[in-house]
Short mmCIF file of C-alpha atoms and ligand atoms in Angstrom, two decimals:
data_model
loop_
_atom_site.label_atom_id
_atom_site.label_comp_id
_atom_site.label_asym_id
_atom_site.label_seq_id
_atom_site.Cartn_x
_atom_site.Cartn_y
_atom_site.Cartn_z
CA MET E 1 152.28 62.94 184.03
CA PRO E 2 154.61 60.16 182.91
CA PHE E 3 155.31 58.01 186.20
CA THR E 4 159.21 57.65 187.23
CA GLY E 5 161.14 54.48 187.46
CA ILE E 6 160.19 53.93 190.99
CA GLU E 7 156.42 55.01 190.56
CA ILE E 8 155.86 52.08 187.91
CA PHE E 9 158.11 49.80 190.22
CA LYS E 10 155.27 49.89 192.89
CA LEU E 11 152.62 48.79 190.32
CA LEU E 12 154.47 45.55 189.15
CA PRO E 13 154.33 42.08 190.73
CA LYS E 14 158.05 42.46 192.14
CA THR E 15 158.22 38.83 191.53
CA ASN E 16 161.47 38.99 189.49
CA CYS E 17 160.58 36.71 186.95
CA GLY E 18 162.87 37.99 184.23
CA GLU E 19 160.27 36.90 181.50
CA CYS E 20 160.56 40.76 180.30
CA GLY E 21 163.81 40.14 179.09
CA VAL E 22 165.24 42.08 181.90
CA PRO E 23 166.39 40.69 185.40
CA THR E 24 164.11 42.36 188.06
CA CYS E 25 161.10 44.09 187.97
CA LEU E 26 162.85 47.24 189.00
CA ALA E 27 165.20 47.16 185.67
CA PHE E 28 162.00 46.84 183.95
CA ALA E 29 160.62 49.87 185.35
CA MET E 30 163.19 51.62 184.89
CA ASN E 31 163.27 50.95 180.98
CA LEU E 32 159.57 51.61 180.89
CA ALA E 33 159.94 54.62 182.41
CA ALA E 34 162.83 55.38 179.65
CA GLY E 35 160.82 53.97 176.88
CA ARG E 36 163.28 51.28 176.01
CA LYS E 37 160.31 48.74 176.57
CA GLU E 38 156.51 48.34 176.43
CA LEU E 39 154.28 47.55 179.00
CA SER E 40 153.22 44.56 177.20
CA ALA E 41 156.12 42.66 177.90
CA CYS E 42 155.18 41.79 181.36
CA PRO E 43 152.48 39.23 181.26
CA TYR E 44 151.61 39.23 185.10
CA VAL E 45 150.70 42.98 185.78
CA SER E 46 147.35 43.48 186.85
CA GLU E 47 144.58 44.94 185.07
CA GLU E 48 144.26 47.83 187.45
CA ALA E 49 147.68 48.62 187.62
CA ARG E 50 147.82 48.17 183.64
CA ALA E 51 145.06 51.19 183.70
CA LYS E 52 146.88 53.24 185.69
CA LEU E 53 150.29 53.00 183.67
CA VAL E 54 148.31 53.39 180.39
CA GLU E 55 146.35 56.42 182.07
CA ALA E 56 149.70 58.03 183.28
CA ALA E 57 151.32 57.24 179.69
CA ALA E 58 148.83 59.04 177.35
CA PRO E 59 149.98 62.07 175.88
CA PRO E 60 148.41 65.39 177.41
CA ILE E 61 147.04 66.27 174.03
CA THR E 62 145.36 63.53 172.36
CA PRO E 63 146.24 62.35 168.87
CA ILE E 64 143.57 62.82 166.16
CA THR E 65 143.25 61.50 163.17
CA ILE E 66 140.96 62.47 160.32
CA GLY E 67 140.31 60.45 157.46
CA VAL E 68 141.58 57.01 156.27
CA GLY E 69 144.38 55.17 154.80
CA ASP E 70 147.77 56.57 153.54
CA ARG E 71 146.30 60.24 153.21
CA ALA E 72 144.79 60.48 156.87
CA LEU E 73 146.17 63.24 159.13
CA LYS E 74 147.45 62.59 162.27
CA VAL E 75 147.16 65.68 164.50
CA GLY E 76 147.87 66.19 168.11
CA GLY E 77 150.03 63.70 170.30
CA GLU E 78 152.20 67.18 171.43
CA THR E 79 154.25 66.79 174.40
CA VAL E 80 156.36 69.86 174.59
CA MET E 81 155.45 74.08 174.41
CA PHE E 82 158.87 74.65 172.83
CA ARG E 83 160.51 72.59 169.88
CA HIS E 84 163.64 72.74 171.37
CA GLU E 85 162.91 71.08 174.57
CA LYS E 86 162.35 67.76 172.46
CA ARG E 87 160.26 68.11 169.18
CA PHE E 88 156.69 68.67 167.45
CA GLU E 89 155.30 65.52 166.56
CA ASN E 90 152.63 65.74 164.29
CA PRO E 91 152.66 68.62 161.88
CA PRO E 92 149.44 70.69 161.57
CA GLY E 93 146.87 69.88 158.15
CA PHE E 94 146.03 72.73 155.66
CA ALA E 95 142.73 72.67 154.47
CA ILE E 96 141.37 74.62 151.27
CA LEU E 97 137.61 75.44 151.66
CA ILE E 98 134.63 75.09 149.65
CA SER E 99 131.44 76.19 150.14
CA ASP E 100 127.96 74.60 148.66
CA SER E 101 127.31 78.19 146.97
CA MET E 102 130.26 78.31 144.49
CA GLY E 103 129.66 77.56 141.20
CA GLU E 104 130.60 74.08 139.58
CA SER E 105 133.92 75.82 137.53
CA GLU E 106 135.23 76.94 141.18
CA ILE E 107 134.77 73.83 142.88
CA ASP E 108 136.62 72.22 140.17
CA ASN E 109 139.50 74.94 140.13
CA ARG E 110 139.66 74.45 143.88
CA LEU E 111 139.85 70.95 143.78
CA LYS E 112 142.37 71.08 141.06
CA ARG E 113 144.57 73.40 142.81
CA PHE E 114 144.47 71.19 145.78
CA ASN E 115 145.91 67.89 144.09
CA GLU E 116 148.09 69.95 141.85
CA LEU E 117 149.48 72.02 144.29
CA GLN E 118 152.32 69.56 145.64
CA TYR E 119 156.26 69.74 145.93
CA GLU E 120 159.07 67.51 146.17
CA ARG E 121 161.73 68.93 148.39
CA ILE E 122 164.66 66.89 149.98
CA GLY E 123 162.82 63.47 148.97
CA LEU E 124 159.64 64.61 150.87
CA VAL E 125 156.19 65.53 148.95
CA LEU E 126 155.12 68.48 150.41
CA ARG E 127 150.94 69.00 150.05
CA PRO E 128 148.10 70.00 151.95
CA GLU E 129 145.73 67.06 153.60
CA LEU E 130 142.18 68.46 153.65
CA VAL E 131 139.26 69.87 152.07
CA ALA E 132 136.70 71.63 154.24
CA VAL E 133 133.09 71.55 152.93
CA LYS E 134 130.77 74.27 154.28
CA ASP E 135 127.56 74.43 154.21
CA ASP E 136 126.06 77.83 153.50
CA LEU E 137 122.77 77.16 151.41
CA GLY E 138 121.25 75.09 154.22
CA ASP E 139 120.17 72.99 151.38
CA ALA E 140 121.15 69.22 152.47
CA THR E 141 120.54 67.66 148.82
CA LYS E 142 123.22 70.26 147.56
CA PHE E 143 125.66 69.83 150.69
CA GLU E 144 125.87 66.08 150.05
CA ALA E 145 126.14 66.29 146.07
CA VAL E 146 129.03 68.72 146.94
CA VAL E 147 131.00 66.43 149.33
CA SER E 148 130.90 63.30 147.10
CA LYS E 149 132.32 65.71 144.55
CA VAL E 150 135.14 66.29 146.67
CA LYS E 151 135.35 62.56 147.70
CA GLU E 152 135.35 61.47 143.90
CA ASN E 153 137.58 64.09 142.84
CA SER E 154 140.32 64.43 145.52
CA ASP E 155 142.72 62.03 147.78
CA GLY E 156 141.72 64.63 150.81
CA SER E 157 140.88 64.08 154.26
CA ILE E 158 137.49 66.29 154.54
CA ILE E 159 135.92 68.39 157.22
CA LEU E 160 132.20 68.64 156.95
CA MET E 161 131.20 71.95 158.57
CA SER E 162 127.60 73.20 159.02
CA SER E 163 126.04 74.14 162.37
CA ASN E 164 122.95 71.78 161.07
CA PRO E 165 123.39 68.13 162.27
CA ASP E 166 120.54 67.25 159.70
CA ILE E 167 123.17 68.59 156.86
CA LEU E 168 126.06 67.40 158.39
CA ALA E 169 124.36 63.55 158.38
CA ALA E 170 123.47 64.48 154.50
CA GLY E 171 127.32 65.17 154.14
CA LEU E 172 128.25 61.94 156.31
CA LYS E 173 125.83 60.07 153.69
CA ALA E 174 128.43 60.67 150.91
CA CYS E 175 131.76 59.87 152.88
CA ALA E 176 131.22 58.22 156.50
CA ASP E 177 133.77 56.20 155.00
CA GLN E 178 136.56 58.76 154.97
CA LYS E 179 136.28 59.30 158.78
CA PRO E 180 135.61 62.92 158.37
CA LEU E 181 136.26 65.70 160.70
CA LEU E 182 132.45 67.52 162.03
CA TYR E 183 132.48 70.86 162.49
CA PRO E 184 131.24 72.59 164.85
CA ALA E 185 129.41 70.98 167.66
CA THR E 186 128.47 74.14 169.85
CA GLU E 187 126.12 74.38 172.94
CA ASP E 188 122.95 73.98 170.64
CA ASN E 189 123.47 70.87 168.91
CA LEU E 190 126.04 69.02 171.02
CA GLU E 191 124.15 65.94 171.50
CA ARG E 192 123.40 65.31 168.32
CA LEU E 193 126.91 65.94 166.83
CA ALA E 194 128.30 63.47 169.74
CA ASP E 195 125.34 60.89 168.38
CA LEU E 196 126.49 61.26 164.72
CA ALA E 197 130.50 61.16 166.11
CA LYS E 198 129.60 57.97 167.40
CA GLU E 199 127.21 56.41 165.00
CA ASN E 200 129.89 57.09 162.48
CA SER E 201 132.89 56.96 164.51
CA CYS E 202 134.35 60.45 163.37
CA PRO E 203 136.26 63.02 165.00
CA VAL E 204 134.17 66.01 166.15
CA ALA E 205 135.48 69.79 166.42
CA VAL E 206 133.53 72.08 169.48
CA LYS E 207 133.56 75.53 169.07
CA ALA E 208 132.80 77.85 172.11
CA SER E 209 132.71 81.80 172.37
CA ASN E 210 135.64 81.08 175.16
CA LEU E 211 137.54 78.55 176.36
CA GLU E 212 135.97 78.02 180.08
CA LYS E 213 132.72 77.06 177.95
CA LEU E 214 134.91 75.22 175.40
CA ALA E 215 136.07 72.98 178.16
CA GLN E 216 132.32 72.64 179.48
CA LEU E 217 131.59 71.19 176.01
CA THR E 218 134.64 68.64 175.84
CA THR E 219 133.85 67.47 179.33
CA LYS E 220 130.11 66.92 178.32
CA LEU E 221 131.53 65.33 174.87
CA THR E 222 134.26 63.04 176.81
CA GLU E 223 130.80 61.87 178.83
CA ALA E 224 129.09 61.20 176.04
CA GLY E 225 131.67 58.76 175.09
CA VAL E 226 133.16 60.54 172.28
CA LYS E 227 136.92 60.87 172.75
CA ASP E 228 138.33 61.83 168.96
CA ILE E 229 137.82 66.01 170.05
CA VAL E 230 139.26 69.25 168.34
CA LEU E 231 138.91 72.63 169.71
CA ASP E 232 138.05 76.19 168.10
CA SER E 233 137.99 78.75 170.54
CA GLY E 234 135.89 80.91 168.42
CA ALA E 235 138.58 83.69 168.31
CA ARG E 236 138.64 85.40 164.88
CA THR E 237 141.18 87.73 165.87
CA LEU E 238 144.88 87.12 165.35
CA ARG E 239 145.57 88.09 168.78
CA GLN E 240 143.01 86.77 170.51
CA ALA E 241 143.30 83.46 168.65
CA PHE E 242 147.23 83.57 169.23
CA GLU E 243 146.52 83.91 173.01
CA ASP E 244 144.23 81.17 172.87
CA GLN E 245 146.52 78.60 171.53
CA ILE E 246 149.17 79.64 174.12
CA ILE E 247 146.59 79.04 176.84
CA ILE E 248 145.19 75.49 175.65
CA ARG E 249 148.58 73.88 175.28
CA SER E 250 150.09 75.70 178.29
CA ALA E 251 146.92 74.31 180.19
CA ALA E 252 147.18 70.63 178.44
CA LEU E 253 150.76 70.53 179.26
CA ASN E 254 151.37 72.47 182.22
CA LYS E 255 148.30 72.22 184.45
CA LYS E 256 147.38 68.34 182.95
CA PHE E 257 143.95 69.97 182.07
CA ARG E 258 142.67 67.46 180.45
CA PRO E 259 139.32 68.93 178.62
CA LEU E 260 142.01 71.11 176.60
CA GLY E 261 143.90 68.52 176.15
CA PHE E 262 143.06 67.99 172.07
CA PRO E 263 144.52 69.72 168.81
CA THR E 264 142.95 72.57 167.75
CA ILE E 265 141.55 74.53 164.55
CA ILE E 266 142.10 77.72 163.21
CA PHE E 267 140.45 79.72 160.30
CA PRO E 268 142.90 82.31 158.65
CA CYS E 269 139.99 82.28 156.13
CA GLU E 270 138.12 84.19 159.06
CA MET E 271 140.76 86.59 159.85
CA ALA E 272 141.73 88.20 156.74
CA ASP E 273 140.40 89.38 153.42
CA ASP E 274 143.60 89.71 151.60
CA PRO E 275 145.49 86.25 150.71
CA MET E 276 148.93 86.92 151.83
CA LYS E 277 147.73 88.39 155.30
CA GLU E 278 145.65 85.50 155.32
CA ALA E 279 149.19 83.40 154.50
CA VAL E 280 150.97 85.21 157.35
CA ILE E 281 148.43 84.54 160.02
CA ALA E 282 148.41 81.10 158.96
CA SER E 283 152.12 81.17 159.33
CA ILE E 284 151.86 82.00 163.04
CA PHE E 285 149.86 78.99 163.64
CA VAL E 286 151.73 76.25 162.17
CA ALA E 287 154.34 77.55 164.65
CA LYS E 288 152.00 78.41 167.40
CA TYR E 289 150.11 75.39 167.59
CA GLY E 290 147.59 75.39 165.12
CA GLY E 291 146.34 71.29 164.42
CA ILE E 292 143.93 71.89 161.47
CA ILE E 293 144.25 75.39 159.27
CA VAL E 294 141.92 76.10 157.27
CA LEU E 295 142.70 78.74 154.44
CA SER E 296 140.01 80.37 151.96
CA ASP E 297 142.25 79.09 148.60
CA PHE E 298 145.68 77.82 148.09
CA GLN E 299 148.16 79.50 145.49
CA GLY E 300 151.55 77.95 144.94
CA GLU E 301 153.18 81.42 146.00
CA SER E 302 151.48 81.11 149.66
CA LEU E 303 151.13 77.54 149.84
CA PHE E 304 154.68 76.63 149.19
CA PRO E 305 156.33 78.79 151.74
CA LEU E 306 153.88 77.56 154.50
CA LEU E 307 154.33 73.90 153.33
CA VAL E 308 158.47 74.67 153.88
CA GLU E 309 157.61 76.57 157.17
CA ARG E 310 156.09 73.35 158.34
CA LEU E 311 158.40 71.16 157.20
CA ASN E 312 161.48 72.75 159.36
CA ILE E 313 159.50 73.61 162.49
CA TYR E 314 158.52 69.77 162.60
CA THR E 315 161.60 68.66 161.96
CA ASP E 316 163.30 66.17 164.70
CA PRO E 317 166.18 69.11 165.88
CA GLN E 318 168.17 66.03 167.59
CA ARG E 319 168.10 64.51 164.18
CA PRO E 320 169.63 65.55 160.99
CA LEU E 321 167.79 64.83 157.78
CA MET E 322 169.52 62.50 156.15
CA THR E 323 169.81 60.82 152.64
CA THR E 324 170.43 56.92 152.49
CA GLU E 325 173.81 55.77 151.78
CA GLY E 326 174.44 54.45 148.38
CA ILE E 327 174.99 55.26 144.37
CA TYR E 328 172.43 57.74 142.83
CA GLU E 329 172.34 57.78 139.03
CA ILE E 330 171.17 61.08 137.75
CA GLY E 331 170.26 61.12 134.17
CA ALA E 332 171.43 57.91 131.99
CA PRO E 333 175.11 57.78 133.43
CA ASP E 334 177.13 55.30 131.64
CA GLU E 335 180.48 53.76 131.74
CA ASN E 336 182.47 57.26 131.08
CA SER E 337 179.98 59.24 133.22
CA PRO E 338 181.53 61.43 135.94
CA VAL E 339 181.51 59.99 139.32
CA LEU E 340 181.03 62.42 141.89
CA ILE E 341 181.29 62.01 145.98
CA THR E 342 179.13 63.99 148.75
CA CYS E 343 177.97 63.67 152.29
CA ASN E 344 174.61 62.13 153.19
CA PHE E 345 172.95 65.55 154.93
CA SER E 346 169.79 65.70 152.96
CA LEU E 347 170.33 69.73 152.03
CA THR E 348 173.83 68.78 150.41
CA TYR E 349 172.52 65.88 148.40
CA PHE E 350 169.91 67.76 147.50
CA ILE E 351 171.33 71.05 146.31
CA VAL E 352 174.17 68.91 144.77
CA SER E 353 171.78 66.32 142.90
CA GLY E 354 169.95 69.29 141.70
CA GLU E 355 172.78 70.81 140.52
CA ILE E 356 174.07 68.25 138.18
CA GLU E 357 170.88 67.44 136.84
CA ALA E 358 171.21 71.29 135.43
CA SER E 359 173.98 70.32 133.73
CA ARG E 360 172.67 67.93 131.96
CA ILE E 361 175.57 65.95 131.99
CA PRO E 362 174.42 62.22 133.27
CA SER E 363 176.77 61.39 135.94
CA TYR E 364 176.81 58.70 139.11
CA LEU E 365 176.70 60.60 142.74
CA LEU E 366 178.08 58.38 145.79
CA VAL E 367 176.48 59.52 148.81
CA LYS E 368 178.87 58.44 151.95
CA ASP E 369 176.97 58.12 155.52
CA THR E 370 178.22 60.96 157.33
CA GLU E 371 175.47 60.58 159.89
CA GLY E 372 173.52 63.24 158.62
CA LEU E 373 176.27 66.21 158.76
CA SER E 374 177.56 68.47 156.03
CA VAL E 375 181.07 67.80 154.43
CA MET E 376 182.83 70.43 156.27
CA THR E 377 181.11 69.01 159.48
CA ALA E 378 181.91 65.50 158.37
CA TRP E 379 185.64 66.22 157.49
CA ALA E 380 186.23 68.09 161.02
CA ALA E 381 184.45 65.01 162.84
CA GLY E 382 186.36 62.74 160.89
CA LYS E 383 183.36 61.15 158.93
CA PHE E 384 184.56 62.46 155.56
CA VAL E 385 188.09 61.92 155.38
CA ALA E 386 190.28 59.21 153.19
CA ASP E 387 190.11 56.61 155.89
CA THR E 388 186.17 56.55 155.80
CA ILE E 389 185.69 57.47 151.95
CA ALA E 390 187.93 55.04 150.13
CA PRO E 391 186.26 52.06 151.86
CA PHE E 392 183.21 53.31 150.76
CA VAL E 393 184.05 53.76 147.55
CA LYS E 394 185.50 50.34 147.02
CA LYS E 395 182.36 48.59 148.82
CA CYS E 396 179.60 50.64 146.94
CA GLY E 397 179.87 48.97 143.38
CA ILE E 398 181.02 52.10 141.67
CA MET E 399 184.41 50.22 140.04
CA ASP E 400 182.50 47.92 138.19
CA MET E 401 180.00 50.59 136.87
CA VAL E 402 182.77 52.97 135.35
CA LYS E 403 185.63 52.11 133.34
CA HIS E 404 187.70 54.97 134.35
CA HIS E 405 189.34 55.53 137.92
CA LYS E 406 188.67 59.25 138.40
CA LEU E 407 186.63 60.31 141.76
CA ILE E 408 185.44 64.14 142.03
CA ILE E 409 185.61 65.32 145.81
CA PRO E 410 183.79 68.42 147.29
CA GLY E 411 186.23 71.45 147.59
CA TYR E 412 185.89 71.69 151.12
CA ALA E 413 187.59 68.29 151.11
CA ALA E 414 190.49 69.07 149.07
CA VAL E 415 192.70 68.23 151.70
CA GLU E 416 191.65 64.66 151.37
CA SER E 417 192.48 64.39 147.64
CA GLY E 418 196.45 63.28 148.89
CA GLY E 419 195.29 60.34 151.13
CA LEU E 420 192.62 59.16 148.96
CA GLU E 421 195.12 58.73 146.09
CA GLU E 422 197.14 56.53 148.65
CA GLU E 423 193.83 54.70 149.76
CA LEU E 424 192.57 54.03 145.75
CA PRO E 425 195.66 53.09 144.16
CA GLY E 426 195.13 54.07 140.48
CA TRP E 427 192.49 56.55 140.82
CA GLU E 428 193.05 60.12 140.34
CA ILE E 429 191.43 62.67 142.45
CA LEU E 430 189.68 65.60 141.49
CA VAL E 431 188.97 68.35 143.30
CA GLY E 432 185.60 70.05 142.64
CA PRO E 433 184.18 73.25 143.35
CA ARG E 434 183.27 74.23 147.31
CA GLU E 435 179.80 75.33 146.50
CA GLY E 436 177.43 73.76 144.38
CA VAL E 437 175.93 75.97 142.34
CA HIS E 438 179.54 76.26 140.58
CA ILE E 439 178.85 72.13 139.72
CA PRO E 440 177.40 72.55 135.98
CA ALA E 441 180.19 74.60 134.91
CA TYR E 442 182.85 72.36 136.44
CA LEU E 443 180.89 69.45 134.50
CA LYS E 444 181.00 70.71 131.54
CA THR E 445 185.19 70.61 131.62
CA TRP E 446 184.45 66.53 132.12
CA LYS E 447 186.79 64.50 130.06
CA LEU E 448 188.37 61.04 129.82
FE1 LIG G 501 158.80 41.82 187.12
FE2 LIG G 501 156.63 41.61 185.20
FE3 LIG G 501 159.31 41.43 184.21
FE4 LIG G 501 158.51 39.20 185.63
S1 LIG G 501 157.78 40.20 183.69
S2 LIG G 501 160.66 40.59 186.17
S3 LIG G 501 156.92 40.21 187.05
S4 LIG G 501 158.46 43.18 185.23
#
């Protein structure tokens, strides 16, 4: 549990030297507790106190990284049961399953879907992260070959799945540099997997038949020096798996039970035969509390809703999604092109820019910083009114880019047109549609 300011203060040198940037140790302790200072700012804190403070500050669910580089997946690190309490930190990764018993063309098709099924939404690329390679043949050579193929033909992080440590070791020969997740460590192979994980600096997923045994296995792994652990409670029914997820999260957060303080892996692919049912099950664990979600295959109609659900649940409820203020060129606008203005709430920006694009009329879209508020809310808050819009129009540079003086404002801000004509002398303020869907028809009427 994080220390309070007073508890931190008791561990500090109490010399009030001020080298940390605040005048007293008490002030530093209060800042540290509030997350406004780093412990490293005090050069005089003792090693013993430092160890205690670092231990207390560790998140109750250990963050784990699978893979390397830009595409590495970070899971865990969660601090709350419910999103509205603060936010969820690290979105679950989606994995596609590839078995070494599949034919070459099936493997190729799955890798193609893994690589191609990605979507751009509100300026973000939504895509899956992991390929799970499963040993179904018991053939180390074949497994290694399939892992090599996956590594060469995708940029996803890898899960190696085999209960035989020798086969996992063969898979590691092909992709140890990618820091794959090893699955599953069980009662029977725990020591060997702990050695493999330590030798290759890889995370390891533990599987047990119930939560009590799971906690015993993670304790053994931790004692063996493995810190990066993922949990599989072994449940393969929706009800049991759901209960386990809640109990694991609650034990880690509310009881500070370290043996269950790790992210989880969930297998909807083993809970349903029907792909849509599998997707529905997966959607439940996006919300509660899957760390890695393994699907039997990817199809656009099921993957896209899961990616969007994940995006929504893992956005910070206290921070609206915002687009950067500025001039956005849509199509190839010139000095005669229309100039529209809107707010910087991301959803508004993407709806408006999408409709302008659909109109096929090259245009300039001015995006005014409204702190992520939508047009009506920003207008009501005084952030999208003549007094704030006009200075932005003057300084953003659009006046040098067009030879006309016409500005199209959103229909919901129509009452600002008079004020804007006063603030922007010589400019004609045109009131555009209220709804984005009507923008293409409106732009077709554009003339100088
Ligand atoms: Fe206290 Fe350390 Fe800050 Fe000095 S640097 S005032 S000892 S907390």
